PDB file of C-alpha atoms in Angstrom:
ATOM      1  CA  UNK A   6     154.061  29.789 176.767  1.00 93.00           C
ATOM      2  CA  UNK A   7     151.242  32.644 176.149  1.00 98.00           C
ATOM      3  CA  UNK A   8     148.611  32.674 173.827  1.00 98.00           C
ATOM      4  CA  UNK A   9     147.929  35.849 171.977  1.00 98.00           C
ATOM      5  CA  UNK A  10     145.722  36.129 169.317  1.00 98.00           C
ATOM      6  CA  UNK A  11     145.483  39.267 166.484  1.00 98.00           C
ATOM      7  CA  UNK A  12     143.247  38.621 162.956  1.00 97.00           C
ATOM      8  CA  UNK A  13     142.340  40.417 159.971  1.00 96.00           C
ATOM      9  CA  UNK A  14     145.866  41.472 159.086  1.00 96.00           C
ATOM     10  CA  UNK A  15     144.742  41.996 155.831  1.00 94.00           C
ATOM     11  CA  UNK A  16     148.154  42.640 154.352  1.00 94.00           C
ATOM     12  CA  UNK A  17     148.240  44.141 151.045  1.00 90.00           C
ATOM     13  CA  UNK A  18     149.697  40.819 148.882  1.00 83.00           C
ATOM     14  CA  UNK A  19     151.073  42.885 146.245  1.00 75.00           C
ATOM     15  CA  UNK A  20     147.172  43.943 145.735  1.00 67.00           C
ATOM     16  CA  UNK A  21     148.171  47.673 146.771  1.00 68.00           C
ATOM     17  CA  UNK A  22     144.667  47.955 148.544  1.00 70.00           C
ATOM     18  CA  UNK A  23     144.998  50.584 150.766  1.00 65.00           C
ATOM     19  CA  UNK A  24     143.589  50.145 154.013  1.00 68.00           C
ATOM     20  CA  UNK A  25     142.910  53.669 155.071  1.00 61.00           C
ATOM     21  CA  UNK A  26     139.812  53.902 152.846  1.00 55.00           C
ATOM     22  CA  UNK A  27     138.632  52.394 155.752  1.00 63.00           C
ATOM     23  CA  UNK A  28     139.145  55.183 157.980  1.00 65.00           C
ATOM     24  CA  UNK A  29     142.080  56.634 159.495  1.00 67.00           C
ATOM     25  CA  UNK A  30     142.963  54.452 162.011  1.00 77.00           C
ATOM     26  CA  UNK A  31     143.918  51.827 159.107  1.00 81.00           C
ATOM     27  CA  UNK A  32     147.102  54.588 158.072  1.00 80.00           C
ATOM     28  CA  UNK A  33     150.015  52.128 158.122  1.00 88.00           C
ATOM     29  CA  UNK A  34     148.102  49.729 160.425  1.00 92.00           C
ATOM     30  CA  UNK A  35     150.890  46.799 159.984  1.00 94.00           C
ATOM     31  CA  UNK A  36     153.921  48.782 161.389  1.00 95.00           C
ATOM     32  CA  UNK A  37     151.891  49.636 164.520  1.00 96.00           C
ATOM     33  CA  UNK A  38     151.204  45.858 164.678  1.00 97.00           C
ATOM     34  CA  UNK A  39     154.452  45.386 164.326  1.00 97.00           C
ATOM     35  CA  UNK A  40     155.226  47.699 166.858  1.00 98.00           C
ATOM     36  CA  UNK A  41     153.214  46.076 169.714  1.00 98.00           C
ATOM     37  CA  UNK A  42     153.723  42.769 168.849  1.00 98.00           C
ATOM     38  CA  UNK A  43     157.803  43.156 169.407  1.00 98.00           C
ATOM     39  CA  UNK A  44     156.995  45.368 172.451  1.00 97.00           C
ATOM     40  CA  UNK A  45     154.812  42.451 173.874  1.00 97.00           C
ATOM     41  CA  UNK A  46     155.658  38.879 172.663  1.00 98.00           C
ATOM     42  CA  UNK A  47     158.715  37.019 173.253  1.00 97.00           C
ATOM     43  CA  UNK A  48     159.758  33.912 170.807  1.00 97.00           C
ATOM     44  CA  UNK A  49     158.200  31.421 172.927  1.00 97.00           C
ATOM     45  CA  UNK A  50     154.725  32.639 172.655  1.00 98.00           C
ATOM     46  CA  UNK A  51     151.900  31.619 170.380  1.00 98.00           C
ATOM     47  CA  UNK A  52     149.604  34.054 168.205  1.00 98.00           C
ATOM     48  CA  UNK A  53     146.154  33.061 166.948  1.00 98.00           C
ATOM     49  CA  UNK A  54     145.479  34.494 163.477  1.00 98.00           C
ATOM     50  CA  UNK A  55     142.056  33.831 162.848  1.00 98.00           C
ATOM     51  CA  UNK A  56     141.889  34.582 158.966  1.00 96.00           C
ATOM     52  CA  UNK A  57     142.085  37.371 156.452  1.00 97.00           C
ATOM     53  CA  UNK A  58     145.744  37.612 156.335  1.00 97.00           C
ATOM     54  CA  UNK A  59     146.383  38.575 153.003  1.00 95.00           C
ATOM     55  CA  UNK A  60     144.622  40.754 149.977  1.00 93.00           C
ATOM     56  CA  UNK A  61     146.812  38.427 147.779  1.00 94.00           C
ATOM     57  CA  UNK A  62     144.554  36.401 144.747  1.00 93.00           C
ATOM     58  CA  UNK A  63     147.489  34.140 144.472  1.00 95.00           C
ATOM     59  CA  UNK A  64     149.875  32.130 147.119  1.00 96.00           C
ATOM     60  CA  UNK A  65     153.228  33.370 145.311  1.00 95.00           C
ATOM     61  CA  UNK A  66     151.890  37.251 145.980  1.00 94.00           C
ATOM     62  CA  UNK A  67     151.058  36.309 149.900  1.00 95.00           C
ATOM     63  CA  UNK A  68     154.774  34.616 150.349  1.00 96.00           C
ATOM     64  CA  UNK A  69     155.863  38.563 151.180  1.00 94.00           C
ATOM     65  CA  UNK A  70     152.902  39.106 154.181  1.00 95.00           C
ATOM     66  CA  UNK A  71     153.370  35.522 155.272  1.00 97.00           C
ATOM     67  CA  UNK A  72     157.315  36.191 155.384  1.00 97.00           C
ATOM     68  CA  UNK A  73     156.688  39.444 157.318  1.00 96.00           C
ATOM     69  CA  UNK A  74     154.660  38.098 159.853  1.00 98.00           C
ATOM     70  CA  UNK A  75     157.260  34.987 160.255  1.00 97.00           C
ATOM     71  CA  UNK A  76     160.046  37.886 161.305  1.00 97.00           C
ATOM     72  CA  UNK A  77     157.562  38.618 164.404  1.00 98.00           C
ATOM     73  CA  UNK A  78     158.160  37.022 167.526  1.00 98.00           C
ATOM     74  CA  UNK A  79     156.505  33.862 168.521  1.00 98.00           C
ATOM     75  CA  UNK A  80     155.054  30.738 166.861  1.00 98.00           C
ATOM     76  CA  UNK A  81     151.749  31.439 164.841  1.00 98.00           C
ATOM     77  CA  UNK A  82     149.104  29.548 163.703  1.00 98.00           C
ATOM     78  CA  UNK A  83     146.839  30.404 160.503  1.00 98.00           C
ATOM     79  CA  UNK A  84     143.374  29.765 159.668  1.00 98.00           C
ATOM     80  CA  UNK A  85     141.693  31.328 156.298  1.00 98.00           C
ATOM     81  CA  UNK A  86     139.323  33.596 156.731  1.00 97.00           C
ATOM     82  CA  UNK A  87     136.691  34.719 153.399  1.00 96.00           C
ATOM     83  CA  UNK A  88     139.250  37.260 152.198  1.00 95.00           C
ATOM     84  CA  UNK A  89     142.606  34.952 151.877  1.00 97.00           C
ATOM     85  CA  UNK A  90     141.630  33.277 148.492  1.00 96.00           C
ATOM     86  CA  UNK A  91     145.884  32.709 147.835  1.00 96.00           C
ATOM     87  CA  UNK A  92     144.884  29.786 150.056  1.00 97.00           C
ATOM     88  CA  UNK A  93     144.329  27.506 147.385  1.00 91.00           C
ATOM     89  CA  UNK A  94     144.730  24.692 149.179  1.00 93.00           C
ATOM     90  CA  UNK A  95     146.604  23.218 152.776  1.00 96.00           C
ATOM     91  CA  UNK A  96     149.186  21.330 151.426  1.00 96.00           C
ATOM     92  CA  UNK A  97     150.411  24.497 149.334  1.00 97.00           C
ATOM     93  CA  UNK A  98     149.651  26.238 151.869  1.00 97.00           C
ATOM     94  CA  UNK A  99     152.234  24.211 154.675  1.00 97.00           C
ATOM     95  CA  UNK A 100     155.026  23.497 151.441  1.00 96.00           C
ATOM     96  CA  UNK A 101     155.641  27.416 151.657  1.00 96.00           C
ATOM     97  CA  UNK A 102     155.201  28.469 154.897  1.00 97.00           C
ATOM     98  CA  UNK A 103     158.005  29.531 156.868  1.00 94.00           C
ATOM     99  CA  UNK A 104     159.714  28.191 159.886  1.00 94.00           C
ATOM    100  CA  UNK A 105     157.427  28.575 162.887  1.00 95.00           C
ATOM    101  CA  UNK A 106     154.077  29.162 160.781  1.00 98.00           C
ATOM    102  CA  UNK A 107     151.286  26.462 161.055  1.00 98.00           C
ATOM    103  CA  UNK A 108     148.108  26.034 159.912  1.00 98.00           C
ATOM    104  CA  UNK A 109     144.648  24.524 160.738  1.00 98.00           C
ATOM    105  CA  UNK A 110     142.357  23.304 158.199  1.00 97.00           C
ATOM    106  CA  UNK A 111     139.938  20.283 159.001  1.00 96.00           C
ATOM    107  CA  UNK A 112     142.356  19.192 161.522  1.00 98.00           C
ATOM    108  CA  UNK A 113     143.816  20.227 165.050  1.00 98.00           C
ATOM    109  CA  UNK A 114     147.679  20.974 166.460  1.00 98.00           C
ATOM    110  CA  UNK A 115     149.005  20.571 169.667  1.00 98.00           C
ATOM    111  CA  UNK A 116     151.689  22.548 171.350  1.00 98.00           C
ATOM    112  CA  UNK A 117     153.245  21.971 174.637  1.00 97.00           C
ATOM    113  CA  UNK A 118     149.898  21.308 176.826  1.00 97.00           C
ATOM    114  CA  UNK A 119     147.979  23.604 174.387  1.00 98.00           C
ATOM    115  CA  UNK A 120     145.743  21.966 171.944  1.00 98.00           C
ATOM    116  CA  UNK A 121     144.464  24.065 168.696  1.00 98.00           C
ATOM    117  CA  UNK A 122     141.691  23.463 166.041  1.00 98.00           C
ATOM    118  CA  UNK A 123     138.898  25.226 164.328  1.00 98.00           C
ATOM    119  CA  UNK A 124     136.986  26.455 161.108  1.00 98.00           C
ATOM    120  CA  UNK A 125     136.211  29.600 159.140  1.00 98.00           C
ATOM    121  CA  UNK A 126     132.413  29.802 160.104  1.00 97.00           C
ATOM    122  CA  UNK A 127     129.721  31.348 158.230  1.00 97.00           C
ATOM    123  CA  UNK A 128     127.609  34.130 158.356  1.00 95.00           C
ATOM    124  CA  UNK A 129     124.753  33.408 161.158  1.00 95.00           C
ATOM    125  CA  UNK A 130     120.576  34.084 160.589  1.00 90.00           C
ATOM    126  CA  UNK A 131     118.990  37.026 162.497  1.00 85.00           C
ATOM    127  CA  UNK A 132     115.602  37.704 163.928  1.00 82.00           C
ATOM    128  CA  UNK A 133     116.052  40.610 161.621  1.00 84.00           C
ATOM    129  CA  UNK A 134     117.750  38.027 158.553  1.00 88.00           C
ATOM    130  CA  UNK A 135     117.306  34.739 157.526  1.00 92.00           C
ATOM    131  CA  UNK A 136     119.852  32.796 155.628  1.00 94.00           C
ATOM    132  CA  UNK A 137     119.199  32.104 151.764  1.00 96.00           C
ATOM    133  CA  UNK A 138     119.252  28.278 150.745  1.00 96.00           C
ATOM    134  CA  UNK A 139     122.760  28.569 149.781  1.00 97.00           C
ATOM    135  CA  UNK A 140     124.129  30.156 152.991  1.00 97.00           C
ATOM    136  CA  UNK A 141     122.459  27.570 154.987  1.00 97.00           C
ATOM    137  CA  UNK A 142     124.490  24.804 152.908  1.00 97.00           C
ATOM    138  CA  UNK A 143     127.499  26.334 153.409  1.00 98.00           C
ATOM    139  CA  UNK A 144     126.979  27.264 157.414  1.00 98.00           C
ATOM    140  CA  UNK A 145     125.874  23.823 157.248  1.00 98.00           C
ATOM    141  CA  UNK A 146     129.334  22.506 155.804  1.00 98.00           C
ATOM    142  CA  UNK A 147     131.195  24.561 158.060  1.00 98.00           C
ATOM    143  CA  UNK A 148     129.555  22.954 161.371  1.00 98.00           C
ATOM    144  CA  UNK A 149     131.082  19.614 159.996  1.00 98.00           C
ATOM    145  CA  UNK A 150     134.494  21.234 159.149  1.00 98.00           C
ATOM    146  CA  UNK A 151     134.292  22.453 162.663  1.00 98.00           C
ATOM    147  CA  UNK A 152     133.841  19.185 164.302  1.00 98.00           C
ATOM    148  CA  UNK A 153     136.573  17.212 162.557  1.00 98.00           C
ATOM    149  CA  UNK A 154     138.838  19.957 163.690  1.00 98.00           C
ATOM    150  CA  UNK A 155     137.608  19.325 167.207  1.00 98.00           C
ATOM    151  CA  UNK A 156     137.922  14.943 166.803  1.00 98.00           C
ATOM    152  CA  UNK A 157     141.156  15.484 165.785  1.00 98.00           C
ATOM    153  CA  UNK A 158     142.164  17.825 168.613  1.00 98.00           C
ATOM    154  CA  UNK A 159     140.206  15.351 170.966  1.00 98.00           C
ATOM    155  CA  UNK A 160     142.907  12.781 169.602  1.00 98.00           C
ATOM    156  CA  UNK A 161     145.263  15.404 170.557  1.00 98.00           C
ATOM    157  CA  UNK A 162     144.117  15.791 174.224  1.00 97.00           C
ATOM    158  CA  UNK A 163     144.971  14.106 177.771  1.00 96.00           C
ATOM    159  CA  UNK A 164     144.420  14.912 181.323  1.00 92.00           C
ATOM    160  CA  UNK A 165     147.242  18.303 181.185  1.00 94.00           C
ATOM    161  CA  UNK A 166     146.091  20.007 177.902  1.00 97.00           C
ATOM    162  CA  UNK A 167     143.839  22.913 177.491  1.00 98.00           C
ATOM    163  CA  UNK A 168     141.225  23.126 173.976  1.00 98.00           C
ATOM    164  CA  UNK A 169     141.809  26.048 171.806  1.00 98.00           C
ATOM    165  CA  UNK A 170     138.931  26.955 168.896  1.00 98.00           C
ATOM    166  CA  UNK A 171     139.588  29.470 166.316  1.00 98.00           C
ATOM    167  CA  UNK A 172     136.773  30.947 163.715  1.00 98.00           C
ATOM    168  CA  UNK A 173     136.784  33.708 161.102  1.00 98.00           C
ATOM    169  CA  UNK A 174     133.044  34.500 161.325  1.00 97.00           C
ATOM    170  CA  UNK A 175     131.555  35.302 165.000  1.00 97.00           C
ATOM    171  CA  UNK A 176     130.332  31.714 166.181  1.00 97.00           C
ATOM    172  CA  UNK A 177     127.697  33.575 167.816  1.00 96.00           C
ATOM    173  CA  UNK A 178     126.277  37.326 168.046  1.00 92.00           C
ATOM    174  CA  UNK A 179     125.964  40.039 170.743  1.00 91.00           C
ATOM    175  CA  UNK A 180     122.776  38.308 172.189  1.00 91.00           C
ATOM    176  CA  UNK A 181     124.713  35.276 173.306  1.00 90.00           C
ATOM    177  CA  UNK A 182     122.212  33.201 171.803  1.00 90.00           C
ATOM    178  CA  UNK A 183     122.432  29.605 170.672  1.00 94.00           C
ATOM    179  CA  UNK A 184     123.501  29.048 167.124  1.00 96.00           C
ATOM    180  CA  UNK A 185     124.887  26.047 164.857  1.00 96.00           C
ATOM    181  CA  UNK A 186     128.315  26.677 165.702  1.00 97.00           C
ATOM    182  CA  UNK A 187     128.111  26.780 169.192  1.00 97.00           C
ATOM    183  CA  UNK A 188     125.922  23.397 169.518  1.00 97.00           C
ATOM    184  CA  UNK A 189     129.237  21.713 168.110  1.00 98.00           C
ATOM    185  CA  UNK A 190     130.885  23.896 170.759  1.00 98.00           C
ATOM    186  CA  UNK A 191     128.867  22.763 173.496  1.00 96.00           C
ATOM    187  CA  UNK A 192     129.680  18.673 172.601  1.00 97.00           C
ATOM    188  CA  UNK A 193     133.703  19.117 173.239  1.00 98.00           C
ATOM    189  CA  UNK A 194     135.816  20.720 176.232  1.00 98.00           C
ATOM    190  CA  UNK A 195     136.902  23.888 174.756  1.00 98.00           C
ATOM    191  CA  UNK A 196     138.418  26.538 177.214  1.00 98.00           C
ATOM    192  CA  UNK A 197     138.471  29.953 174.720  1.00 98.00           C
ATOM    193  CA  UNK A 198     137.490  30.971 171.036  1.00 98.00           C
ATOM    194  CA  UNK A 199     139.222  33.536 169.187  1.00 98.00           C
ATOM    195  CA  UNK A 200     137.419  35.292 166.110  1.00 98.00           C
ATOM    196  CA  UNK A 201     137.370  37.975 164.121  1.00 97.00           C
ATOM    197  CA  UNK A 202     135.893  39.309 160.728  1.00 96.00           C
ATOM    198  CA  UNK A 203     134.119  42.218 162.552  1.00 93.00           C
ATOM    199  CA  UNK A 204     135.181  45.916 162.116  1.00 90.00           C
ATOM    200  CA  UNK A 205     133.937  49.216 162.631  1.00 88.00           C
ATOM    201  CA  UNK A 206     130.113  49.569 163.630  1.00 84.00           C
ATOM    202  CA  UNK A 207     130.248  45.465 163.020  1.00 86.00           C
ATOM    203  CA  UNK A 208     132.134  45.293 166.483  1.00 90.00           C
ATOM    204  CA  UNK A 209     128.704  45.773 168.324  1.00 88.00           C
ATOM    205  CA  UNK A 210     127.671  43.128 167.077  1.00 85.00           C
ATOM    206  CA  UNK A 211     130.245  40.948 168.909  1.00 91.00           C
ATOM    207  CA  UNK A 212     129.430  38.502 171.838  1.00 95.00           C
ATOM    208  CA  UNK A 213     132.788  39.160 174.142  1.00 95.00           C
ATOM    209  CA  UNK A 214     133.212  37.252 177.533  1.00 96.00           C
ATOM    210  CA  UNK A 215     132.081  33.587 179.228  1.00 96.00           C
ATOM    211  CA  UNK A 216     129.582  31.668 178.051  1.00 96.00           C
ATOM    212  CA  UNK A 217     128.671  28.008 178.857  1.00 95.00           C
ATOM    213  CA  UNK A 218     132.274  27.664 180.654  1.00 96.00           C
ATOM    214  CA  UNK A 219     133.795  29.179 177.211  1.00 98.00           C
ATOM    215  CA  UNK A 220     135.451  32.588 176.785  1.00 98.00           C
ATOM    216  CA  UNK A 221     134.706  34.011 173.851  1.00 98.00           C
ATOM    217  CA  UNK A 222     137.417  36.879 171.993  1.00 98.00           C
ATOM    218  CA  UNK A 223     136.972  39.215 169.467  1.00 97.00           C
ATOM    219  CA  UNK A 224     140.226  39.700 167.842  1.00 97.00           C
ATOM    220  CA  UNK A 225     140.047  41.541 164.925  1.00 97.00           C
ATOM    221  CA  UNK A 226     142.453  43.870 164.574  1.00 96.00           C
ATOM    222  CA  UNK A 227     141.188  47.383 164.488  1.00 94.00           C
ATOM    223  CA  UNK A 228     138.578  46.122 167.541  1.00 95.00           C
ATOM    224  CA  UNK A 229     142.746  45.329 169.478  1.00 97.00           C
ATOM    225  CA  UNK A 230     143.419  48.767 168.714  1.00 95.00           C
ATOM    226  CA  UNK A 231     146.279  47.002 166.611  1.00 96.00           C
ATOM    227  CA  UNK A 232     147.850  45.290 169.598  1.00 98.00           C
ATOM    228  CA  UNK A 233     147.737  41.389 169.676  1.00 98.00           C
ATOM    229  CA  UNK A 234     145.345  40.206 172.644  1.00 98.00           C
ATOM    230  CA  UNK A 235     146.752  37.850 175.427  1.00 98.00           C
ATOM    231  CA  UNK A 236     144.194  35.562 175.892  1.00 98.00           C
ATOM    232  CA  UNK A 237     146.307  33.440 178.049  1.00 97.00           C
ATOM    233  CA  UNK A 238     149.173  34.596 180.202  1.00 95.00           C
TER     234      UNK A 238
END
């Protein structure tokens, strides 16, 4: 089993938001996806979506996106990013999905010796930006989202598994510096992070590589060139 990981589909969910108002490279950005994906991963592979998978407002208008990416090779596991507001709630959520989609909200999933958990995240403070009141409550909330996710993947875990976080929001910046998230990190045996929410000049502001015995992946997917990211062969 590989892990590959590929976010910010941002599908259209009957919205008919073109994506190419975002430059070019966004011109019919799911069939090159598509594309790569089949070129790449084989049915018994797992793909990391890290959130914003749909433009849909509604669940019933992101059943077409969430059916589409169910046709791709490969087992996949969700997580909402700030975008995928169809996601009214997890048990809707799981009571549509289709064979071979799962999803991770407050709590963890194992597969073979693979364990998987994680949170949306929030947007971090800067030297150059603090947070208001209000974005401090809900970065706040989100470090205790986070770490149920990891207790219950803990209750997941033995001496042959490997810990597997995914975030929307960067857990931490280019700097590499400390942050919130990454103190709940630190406290639990994680192996990789996947995130994503970062695109075009935002991508510089991504911290990419080890840190602290954790490797860190951007995966959005206009920084993958489109192409889902192995992140474990």
């Amino acid at each position: 089993m590989r892990i590959y990981a590929i976010g910010d589909l941002h599908l259209p969910g009957h919205a008919q938001k073109p994506m190419n108002v975002f430059g070019s490279q966004w011109d019919r950005h799911f069939e090159l996806i598509t594309q790569n994906w089949r070129e790449r991963l084989d049915d018994d592979d797992v793909v990391l979506i890290p959130g914003d998978i749909s433009w849909a407002m509604h669940l019933d208008d992101a059943l077409d996106d969430l059916n589409a990416i169910a046709r791709l090779p490969g087992s996949k596991i969700l997580l909402r990013g700030n975008h995928d507001y169809w996601w009214s709630s997890a048990a809707k959520v799981r009571a549509v999905l289709p064979p071979g989609m799962h999803l991770i909200q407050n709590d963890a999933l194992r597969l073979e010796n693979q364990v998987f958990c994680g949170s949306r995240g929030w947007m971090l403070p800067t030297p150059q930006q603090a947070l208001t009141p209000e974005d401090e409550k809900i970065l706040a909330r989100e470090c205790l989202r986070l770490r149920l996710s990891l207790q219950a993947a803990m209750r997941l875990m033995d001496g042959q598994t490997q810990l597997n976080v995914m975030t929307h929001y960067p857990p931490l910046l280019s700097d590499g510096a400390d942050t919130p998230l990454t103190e709940v990190l630190r406290e639990y045996p994680v192996c990789r992070v996947v995130y994503g929410h970062l695109h075009g000049a935002g991508i510089k502001g991504a911290f990419q590589g080890e840190r602290e015995g954790i490797s860190y992946h951007l995966t959005s997917c206009d920084a993958l060139g489109f192409c889902p990211k192995c992140i474990l062969a």
